[in-house]
Short mmCIF file of C-alpha atoms (C1' of nucleotides) in Angstrom, two decimals:
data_model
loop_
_atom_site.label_atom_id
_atom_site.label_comp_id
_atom_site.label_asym_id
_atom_site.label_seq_id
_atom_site.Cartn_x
_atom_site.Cartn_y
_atom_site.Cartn_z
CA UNK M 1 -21.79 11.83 15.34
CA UNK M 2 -21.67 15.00 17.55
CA UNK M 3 -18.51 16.59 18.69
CA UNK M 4 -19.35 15.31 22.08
CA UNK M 5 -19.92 12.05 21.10
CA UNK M 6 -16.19 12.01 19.94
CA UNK M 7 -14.80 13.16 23.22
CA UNK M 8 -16.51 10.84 24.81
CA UNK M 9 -14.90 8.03 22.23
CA UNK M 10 -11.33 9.73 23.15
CA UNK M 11 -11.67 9.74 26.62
CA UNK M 12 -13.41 6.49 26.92
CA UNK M 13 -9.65 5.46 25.45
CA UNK M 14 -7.42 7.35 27.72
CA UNK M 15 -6.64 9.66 25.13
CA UNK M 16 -6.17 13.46 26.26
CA UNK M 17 -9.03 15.32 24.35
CA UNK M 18 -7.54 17.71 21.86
CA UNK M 19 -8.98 20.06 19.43
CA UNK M 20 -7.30 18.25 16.36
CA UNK M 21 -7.64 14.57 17.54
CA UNK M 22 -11.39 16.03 17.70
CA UNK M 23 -11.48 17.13 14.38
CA UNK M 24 -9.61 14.47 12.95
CA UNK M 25 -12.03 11.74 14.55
CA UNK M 26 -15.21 13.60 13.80
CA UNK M 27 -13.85 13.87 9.75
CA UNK M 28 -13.22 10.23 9.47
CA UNK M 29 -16.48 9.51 11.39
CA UNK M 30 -18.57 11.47 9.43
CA UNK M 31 -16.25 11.34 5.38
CA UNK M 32 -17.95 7.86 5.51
CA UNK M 33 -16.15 7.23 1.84
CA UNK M 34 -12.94 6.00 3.23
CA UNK M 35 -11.05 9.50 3.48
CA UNK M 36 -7.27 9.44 2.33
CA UNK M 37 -5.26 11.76 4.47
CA UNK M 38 -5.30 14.75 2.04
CA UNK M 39 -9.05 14.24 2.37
CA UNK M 40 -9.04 14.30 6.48
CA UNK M 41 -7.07 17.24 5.85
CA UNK M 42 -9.42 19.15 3.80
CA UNK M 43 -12.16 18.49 5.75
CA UNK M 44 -10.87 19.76 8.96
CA UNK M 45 -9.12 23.10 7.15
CA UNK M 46 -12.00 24.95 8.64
CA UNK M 47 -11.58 24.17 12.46
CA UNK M 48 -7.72 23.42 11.66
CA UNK M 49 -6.43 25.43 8.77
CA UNK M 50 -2.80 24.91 10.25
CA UNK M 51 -2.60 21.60 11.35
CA UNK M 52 0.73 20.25 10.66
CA UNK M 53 0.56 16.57 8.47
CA UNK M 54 2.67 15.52 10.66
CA UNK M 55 0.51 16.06 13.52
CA UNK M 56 -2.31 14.29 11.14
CA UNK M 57 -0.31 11.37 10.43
CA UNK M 58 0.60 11.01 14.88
CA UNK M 59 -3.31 11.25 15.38
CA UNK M 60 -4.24 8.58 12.80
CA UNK M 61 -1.57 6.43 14.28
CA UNK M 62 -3.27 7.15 17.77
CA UNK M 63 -7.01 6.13 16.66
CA UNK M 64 -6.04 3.26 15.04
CA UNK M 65 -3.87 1.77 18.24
CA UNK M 66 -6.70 2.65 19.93
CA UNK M 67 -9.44 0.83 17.85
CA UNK M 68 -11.01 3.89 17.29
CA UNK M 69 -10.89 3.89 13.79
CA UNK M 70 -8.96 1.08 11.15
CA UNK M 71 -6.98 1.46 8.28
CA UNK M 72 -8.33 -0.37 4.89
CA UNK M 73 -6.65 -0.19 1.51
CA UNK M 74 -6.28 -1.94 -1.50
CA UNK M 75 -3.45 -3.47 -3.53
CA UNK M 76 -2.53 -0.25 -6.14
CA UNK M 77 -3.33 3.01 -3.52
CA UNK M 78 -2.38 5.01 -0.73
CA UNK M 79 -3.79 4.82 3.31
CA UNK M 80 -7.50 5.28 3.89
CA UNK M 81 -9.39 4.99 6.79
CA UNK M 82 -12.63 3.88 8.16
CA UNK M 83 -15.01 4.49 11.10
CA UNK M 84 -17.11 1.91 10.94
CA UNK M 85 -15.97 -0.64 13.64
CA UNK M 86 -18.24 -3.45 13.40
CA UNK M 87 -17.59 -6.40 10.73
CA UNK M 88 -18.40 -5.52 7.53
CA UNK M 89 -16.71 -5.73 4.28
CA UNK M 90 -15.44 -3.93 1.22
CA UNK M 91 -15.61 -3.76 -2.12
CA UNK M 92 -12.60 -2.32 -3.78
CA UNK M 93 -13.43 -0.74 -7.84
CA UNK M 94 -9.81 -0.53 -9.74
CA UNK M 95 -12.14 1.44 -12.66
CA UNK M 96 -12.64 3.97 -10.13
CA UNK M 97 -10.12 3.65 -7.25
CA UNK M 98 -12.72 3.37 -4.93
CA UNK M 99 -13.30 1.33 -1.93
CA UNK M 100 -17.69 0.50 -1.05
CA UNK M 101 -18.27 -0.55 2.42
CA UNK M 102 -20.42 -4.22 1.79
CA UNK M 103 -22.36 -5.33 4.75
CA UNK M 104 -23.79 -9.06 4.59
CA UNK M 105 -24.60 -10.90 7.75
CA UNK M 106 -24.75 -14.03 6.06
CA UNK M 107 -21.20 -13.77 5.20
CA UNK M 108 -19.95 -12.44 8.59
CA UNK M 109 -21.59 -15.47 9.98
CA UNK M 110 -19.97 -17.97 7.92
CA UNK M 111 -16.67 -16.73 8.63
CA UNK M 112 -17.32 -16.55 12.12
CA UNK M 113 -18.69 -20.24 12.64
CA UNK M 114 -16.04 -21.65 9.58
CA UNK M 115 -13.50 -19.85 12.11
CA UNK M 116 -14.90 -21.11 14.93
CA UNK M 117 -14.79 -24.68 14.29
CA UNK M 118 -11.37 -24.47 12.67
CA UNK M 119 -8.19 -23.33 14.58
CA UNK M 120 -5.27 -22.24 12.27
CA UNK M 121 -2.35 -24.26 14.50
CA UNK M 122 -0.36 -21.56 16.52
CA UNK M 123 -2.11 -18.84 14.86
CA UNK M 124 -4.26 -16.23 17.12
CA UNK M 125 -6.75 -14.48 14.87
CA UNK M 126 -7.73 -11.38 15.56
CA UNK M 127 -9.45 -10.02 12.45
CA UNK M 128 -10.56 -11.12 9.32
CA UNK M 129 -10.44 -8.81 6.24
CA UNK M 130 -12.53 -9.95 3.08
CA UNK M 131 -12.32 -7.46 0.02
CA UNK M 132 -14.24 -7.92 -2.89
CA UNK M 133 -12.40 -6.83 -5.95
CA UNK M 134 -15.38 -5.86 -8.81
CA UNK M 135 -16.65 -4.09 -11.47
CA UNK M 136 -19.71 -1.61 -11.87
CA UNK M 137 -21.87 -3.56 -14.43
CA UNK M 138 -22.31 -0.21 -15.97
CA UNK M 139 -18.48 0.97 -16.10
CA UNK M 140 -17.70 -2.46 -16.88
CA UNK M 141 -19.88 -2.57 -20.38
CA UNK M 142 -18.70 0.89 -21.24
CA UNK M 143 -15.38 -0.78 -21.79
CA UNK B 1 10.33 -23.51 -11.58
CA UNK B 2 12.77 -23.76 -14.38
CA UNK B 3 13.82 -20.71 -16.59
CA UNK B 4 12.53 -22.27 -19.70
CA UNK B 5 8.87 -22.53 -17.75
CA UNK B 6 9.84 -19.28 -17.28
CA UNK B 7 10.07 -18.31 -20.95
CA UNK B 8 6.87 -20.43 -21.58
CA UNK B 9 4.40 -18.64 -19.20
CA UNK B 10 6.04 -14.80 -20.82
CA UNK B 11 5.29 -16.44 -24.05
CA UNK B 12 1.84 -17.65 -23.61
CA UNK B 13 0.97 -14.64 -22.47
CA UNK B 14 2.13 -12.84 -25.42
CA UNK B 15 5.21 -11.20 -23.46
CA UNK B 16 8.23 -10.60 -25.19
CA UNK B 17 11.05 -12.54 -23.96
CA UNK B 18 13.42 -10.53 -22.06
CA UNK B 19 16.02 -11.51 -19.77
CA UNK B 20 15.05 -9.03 -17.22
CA UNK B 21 11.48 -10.13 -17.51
CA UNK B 22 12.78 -14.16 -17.13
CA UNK B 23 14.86 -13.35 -14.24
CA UNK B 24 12.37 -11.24 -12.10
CA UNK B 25 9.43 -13.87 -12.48
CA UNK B 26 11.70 -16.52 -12.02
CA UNK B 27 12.44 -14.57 -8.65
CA UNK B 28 9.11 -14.28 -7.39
CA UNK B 29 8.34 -17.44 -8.22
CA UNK B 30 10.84 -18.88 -6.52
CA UNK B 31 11.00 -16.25 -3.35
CA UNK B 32 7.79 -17.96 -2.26
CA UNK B 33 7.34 -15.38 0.94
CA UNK B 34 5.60 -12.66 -0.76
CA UNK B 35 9.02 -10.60 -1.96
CA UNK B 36 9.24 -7.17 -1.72
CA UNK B 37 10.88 -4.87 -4.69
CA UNK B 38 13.70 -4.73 -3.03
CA UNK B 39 14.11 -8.62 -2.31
CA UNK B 40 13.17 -9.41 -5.87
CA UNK B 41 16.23 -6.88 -6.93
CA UNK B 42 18.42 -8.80 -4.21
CA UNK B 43 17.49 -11.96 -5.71
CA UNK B 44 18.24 -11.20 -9.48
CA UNK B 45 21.80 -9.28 -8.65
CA UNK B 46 23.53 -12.31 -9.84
CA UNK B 47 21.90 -12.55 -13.36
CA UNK B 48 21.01 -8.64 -13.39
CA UNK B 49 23.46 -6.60 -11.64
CA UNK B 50 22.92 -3.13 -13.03
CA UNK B 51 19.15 -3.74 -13.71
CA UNK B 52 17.33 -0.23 -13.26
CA UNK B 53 14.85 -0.03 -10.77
CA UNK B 54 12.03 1.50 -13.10
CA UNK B 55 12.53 -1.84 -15.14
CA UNK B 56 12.06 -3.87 -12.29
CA UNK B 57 8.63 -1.46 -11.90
CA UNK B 58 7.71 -2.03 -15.33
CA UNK B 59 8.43 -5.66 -15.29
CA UNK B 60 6.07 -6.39 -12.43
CA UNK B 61 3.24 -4.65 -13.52
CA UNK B 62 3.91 -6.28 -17.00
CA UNK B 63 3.49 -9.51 -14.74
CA UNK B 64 0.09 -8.25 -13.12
CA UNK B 65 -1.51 -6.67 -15.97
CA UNK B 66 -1.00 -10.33 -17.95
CA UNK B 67 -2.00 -12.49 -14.29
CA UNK B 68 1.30 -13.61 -14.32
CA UNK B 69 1.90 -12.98 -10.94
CA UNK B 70 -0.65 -10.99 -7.89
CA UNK B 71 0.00 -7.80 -5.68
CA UNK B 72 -0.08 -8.34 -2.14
CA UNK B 73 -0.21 -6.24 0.89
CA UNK B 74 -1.27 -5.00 3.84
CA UNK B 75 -2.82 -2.43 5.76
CA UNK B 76 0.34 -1.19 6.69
CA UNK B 77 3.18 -1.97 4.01
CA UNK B 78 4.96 -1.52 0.61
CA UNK B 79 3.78 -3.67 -2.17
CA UNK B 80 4.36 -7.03 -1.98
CA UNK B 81 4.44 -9.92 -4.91
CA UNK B 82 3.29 -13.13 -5.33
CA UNK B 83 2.97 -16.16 -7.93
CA UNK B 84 0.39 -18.20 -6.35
CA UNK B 85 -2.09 -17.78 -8.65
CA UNK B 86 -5.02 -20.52 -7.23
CA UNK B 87 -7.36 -19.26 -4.83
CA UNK B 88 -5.74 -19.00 -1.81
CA UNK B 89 -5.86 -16.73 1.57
CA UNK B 90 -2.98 -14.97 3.66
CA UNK B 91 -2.17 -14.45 7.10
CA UNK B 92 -0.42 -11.29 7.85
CA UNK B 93 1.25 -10.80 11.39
CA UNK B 94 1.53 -7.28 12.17
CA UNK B 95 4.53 -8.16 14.93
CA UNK B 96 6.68 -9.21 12.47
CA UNK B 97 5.43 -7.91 8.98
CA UNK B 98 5.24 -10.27 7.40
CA UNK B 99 2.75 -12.53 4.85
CA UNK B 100 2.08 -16.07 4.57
CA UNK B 101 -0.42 -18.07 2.62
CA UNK B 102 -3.24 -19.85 4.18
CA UNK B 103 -4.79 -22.38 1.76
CA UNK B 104 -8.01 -23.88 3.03
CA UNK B 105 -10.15 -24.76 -0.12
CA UNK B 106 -13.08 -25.52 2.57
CA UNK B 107 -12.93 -21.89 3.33
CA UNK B 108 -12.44 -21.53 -1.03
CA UNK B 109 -15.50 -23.43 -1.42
CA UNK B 110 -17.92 -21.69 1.23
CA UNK B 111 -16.85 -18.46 -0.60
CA UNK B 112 -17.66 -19.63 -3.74
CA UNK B 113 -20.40 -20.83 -2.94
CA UNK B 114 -22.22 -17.86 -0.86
CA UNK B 115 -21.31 -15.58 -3.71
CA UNK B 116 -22.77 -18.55 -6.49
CA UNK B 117 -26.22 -17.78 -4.72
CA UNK B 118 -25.67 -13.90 -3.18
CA UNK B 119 -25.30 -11.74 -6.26
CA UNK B 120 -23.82 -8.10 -5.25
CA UNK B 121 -26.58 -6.08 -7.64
CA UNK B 122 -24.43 -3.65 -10.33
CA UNK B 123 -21.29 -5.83 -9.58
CA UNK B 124 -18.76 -7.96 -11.61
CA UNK B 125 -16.56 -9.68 -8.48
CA UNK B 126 -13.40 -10.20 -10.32
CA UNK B 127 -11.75 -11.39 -6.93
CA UNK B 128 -12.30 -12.20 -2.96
CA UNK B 129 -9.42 -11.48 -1.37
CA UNK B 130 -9.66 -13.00 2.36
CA UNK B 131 -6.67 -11.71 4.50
CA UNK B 132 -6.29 -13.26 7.87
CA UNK B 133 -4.73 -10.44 10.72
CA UNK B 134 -3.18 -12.92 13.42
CA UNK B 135 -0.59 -13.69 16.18
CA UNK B 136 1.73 -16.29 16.56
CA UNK B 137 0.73 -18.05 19.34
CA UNK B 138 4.38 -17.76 20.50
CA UNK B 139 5.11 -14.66 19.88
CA UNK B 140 2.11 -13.45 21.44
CA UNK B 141 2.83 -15.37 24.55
CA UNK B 142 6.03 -13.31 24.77
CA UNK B 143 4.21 -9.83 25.04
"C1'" DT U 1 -2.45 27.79 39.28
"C1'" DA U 2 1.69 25.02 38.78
"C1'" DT U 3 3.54 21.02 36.90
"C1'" DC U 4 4.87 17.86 33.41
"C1'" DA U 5 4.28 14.19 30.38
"C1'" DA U 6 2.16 14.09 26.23
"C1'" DA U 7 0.81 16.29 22.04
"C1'" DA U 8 1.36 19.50 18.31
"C1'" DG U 9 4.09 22.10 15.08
"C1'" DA U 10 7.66 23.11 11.46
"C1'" DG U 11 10.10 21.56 8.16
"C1'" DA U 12 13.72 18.58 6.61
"C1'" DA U 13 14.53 13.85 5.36
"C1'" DT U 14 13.35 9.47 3.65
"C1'" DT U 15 11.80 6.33 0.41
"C1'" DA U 16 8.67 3.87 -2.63
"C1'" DT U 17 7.13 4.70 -6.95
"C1'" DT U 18 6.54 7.12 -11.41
"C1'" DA U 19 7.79 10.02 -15.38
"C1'" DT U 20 10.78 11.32 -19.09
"C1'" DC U 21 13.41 10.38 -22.76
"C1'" DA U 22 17.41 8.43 -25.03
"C1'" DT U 23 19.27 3.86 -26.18
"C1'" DT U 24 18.94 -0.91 -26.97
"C1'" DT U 25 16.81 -5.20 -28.30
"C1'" DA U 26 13.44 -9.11 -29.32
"C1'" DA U 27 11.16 -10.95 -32.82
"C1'" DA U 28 8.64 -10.56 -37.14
"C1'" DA U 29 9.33 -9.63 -42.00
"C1'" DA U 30 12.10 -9.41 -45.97
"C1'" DT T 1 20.64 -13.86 -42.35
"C1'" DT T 2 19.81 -9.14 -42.34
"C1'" DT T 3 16.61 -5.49 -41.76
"C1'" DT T 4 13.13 -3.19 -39.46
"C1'" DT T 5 10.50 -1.36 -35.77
"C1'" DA T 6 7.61 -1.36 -31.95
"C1'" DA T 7 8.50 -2.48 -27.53
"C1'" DA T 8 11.60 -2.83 -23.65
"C1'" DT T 9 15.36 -1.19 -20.95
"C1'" DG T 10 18.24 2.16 -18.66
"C1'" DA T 11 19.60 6.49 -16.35
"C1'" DT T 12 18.11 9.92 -13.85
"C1'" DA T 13 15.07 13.35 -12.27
"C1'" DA T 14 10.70 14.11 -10.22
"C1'" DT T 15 6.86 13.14 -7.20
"C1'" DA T 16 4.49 12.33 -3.21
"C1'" DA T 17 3.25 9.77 0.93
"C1'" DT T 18 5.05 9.18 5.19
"C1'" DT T 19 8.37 9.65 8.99
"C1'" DC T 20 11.91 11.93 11.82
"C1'" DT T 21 13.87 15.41 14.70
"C1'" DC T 22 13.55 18.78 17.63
"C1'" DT T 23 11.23 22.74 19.68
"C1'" DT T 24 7.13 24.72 21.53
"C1'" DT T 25 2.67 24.27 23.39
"C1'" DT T 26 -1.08 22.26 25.99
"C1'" DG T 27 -4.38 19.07 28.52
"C1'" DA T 28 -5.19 17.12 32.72
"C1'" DT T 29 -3.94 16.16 37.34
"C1'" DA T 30 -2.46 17.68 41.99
#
DNA sequence: TATCAAAAGAGAATTATTATCATTTAAAAA
DNA sequence: TTTTTAAATGATAATAATTCTCTTTTGATA
């Protein structure tokens, strides 16, 4: 995605346009591995070698309000984030502290017609998070 | 759940028998909301006043490596416990923070199945965690 | 270009969690 | 029952992710 591209995204949110909520988009639009902050952070050092965290941490915050981006993490690690807005899933490696993005249709469908049909009384859903928790075969008969 | 069920589950699992280790899966087990670190150390003040906090640390992971009891959380939260070990899913409401199960063993089943049939090539799943994001409908209603 | 609310920056503060290491204890063996 | 010892606990310091506070700067509108 372009630099322009991620104005557009910004503005198309009523966000002002500013050159770190530009970098920070464009990182965790383009780190497609589910950056950790430290990882945002090292990515943008060359447009932004004195962004404050802080500042890193309020822009996050910003994107993910705004639906621009969404936070994912697993049971045993710190914040990551992810770019990829349509459904899709994830598959989460302890071996490696890893998170894989999974995409299967089939499965999105189920969930969406199983939700469909069935209301959860009182209960407004607005997303649905399904993380597979595996092992590489290979890793797994190292062991 | 009694304390000697207690003593029985830290047993089978080849755990020696300590009375910090009875008290704080006694807790969880019997906090059913998903207890934080701090709740579970509320809980066990009685029993365990002067407990130190790394044992409490130790103790629960003790309880997770051995599948005595799950981590929980969320996209944006400290760790969480729980001793429901059957497959189950959770709702988390971001308004108030706060977790609560969602069995549905239709749901259970359509997972299990999809995932008999779909293999994920070079993976072991190990788990499906399913985490519902939702809204009370009242709550919602105040906004 | 002037204005101003919003954003960024600096750095201290907070807090969940982990590490270190000395002391104690559960449970197996004698 | 006593002894033994690896394992568990405790106290406390250390770490590190995240947030807070407050000041300065800046993007966007008039």
């Amino acid at each position: 995605m372009s630099l322009d591209e991620v104005r557009d995204k910004l503005i198309h949110s009523g966000l002002k346009v500013t050159p770190q909520r530009v970098a920070i988009l464009e990182a965790v639009v383009n780190l497609n591995n589910h950056p950790t902050v430290e990882q945002i952070i090292d990515y943008i050092r060359i447009s932004q070698p004195n962004i404050s965290t802080a500042t890193v941490y309020k822009v996050l915050d910003a994107l993910v309000e705004n639906a621009l981006i969404k936070r994912v993490n697993t049971e045993r690690d710190i914040t990551r984030y992810d770019a990829i807005l349509e459904p899709h899933h994830h598959i989460y490696y302890p071996d490696s502290n890893t998170i894989e993005d999974y995409i299967d249709h089939e499965l999105t469908d189920l969930l969406k017609t199983h939700f469909g049909k069935k209301e959860i009384p009182g209960v407004i859903i607005e997303d649905i998070k399904l993380q597979i928790v595996g092992r590489c075969k290979k890793t797994a008969a190292e062991k």
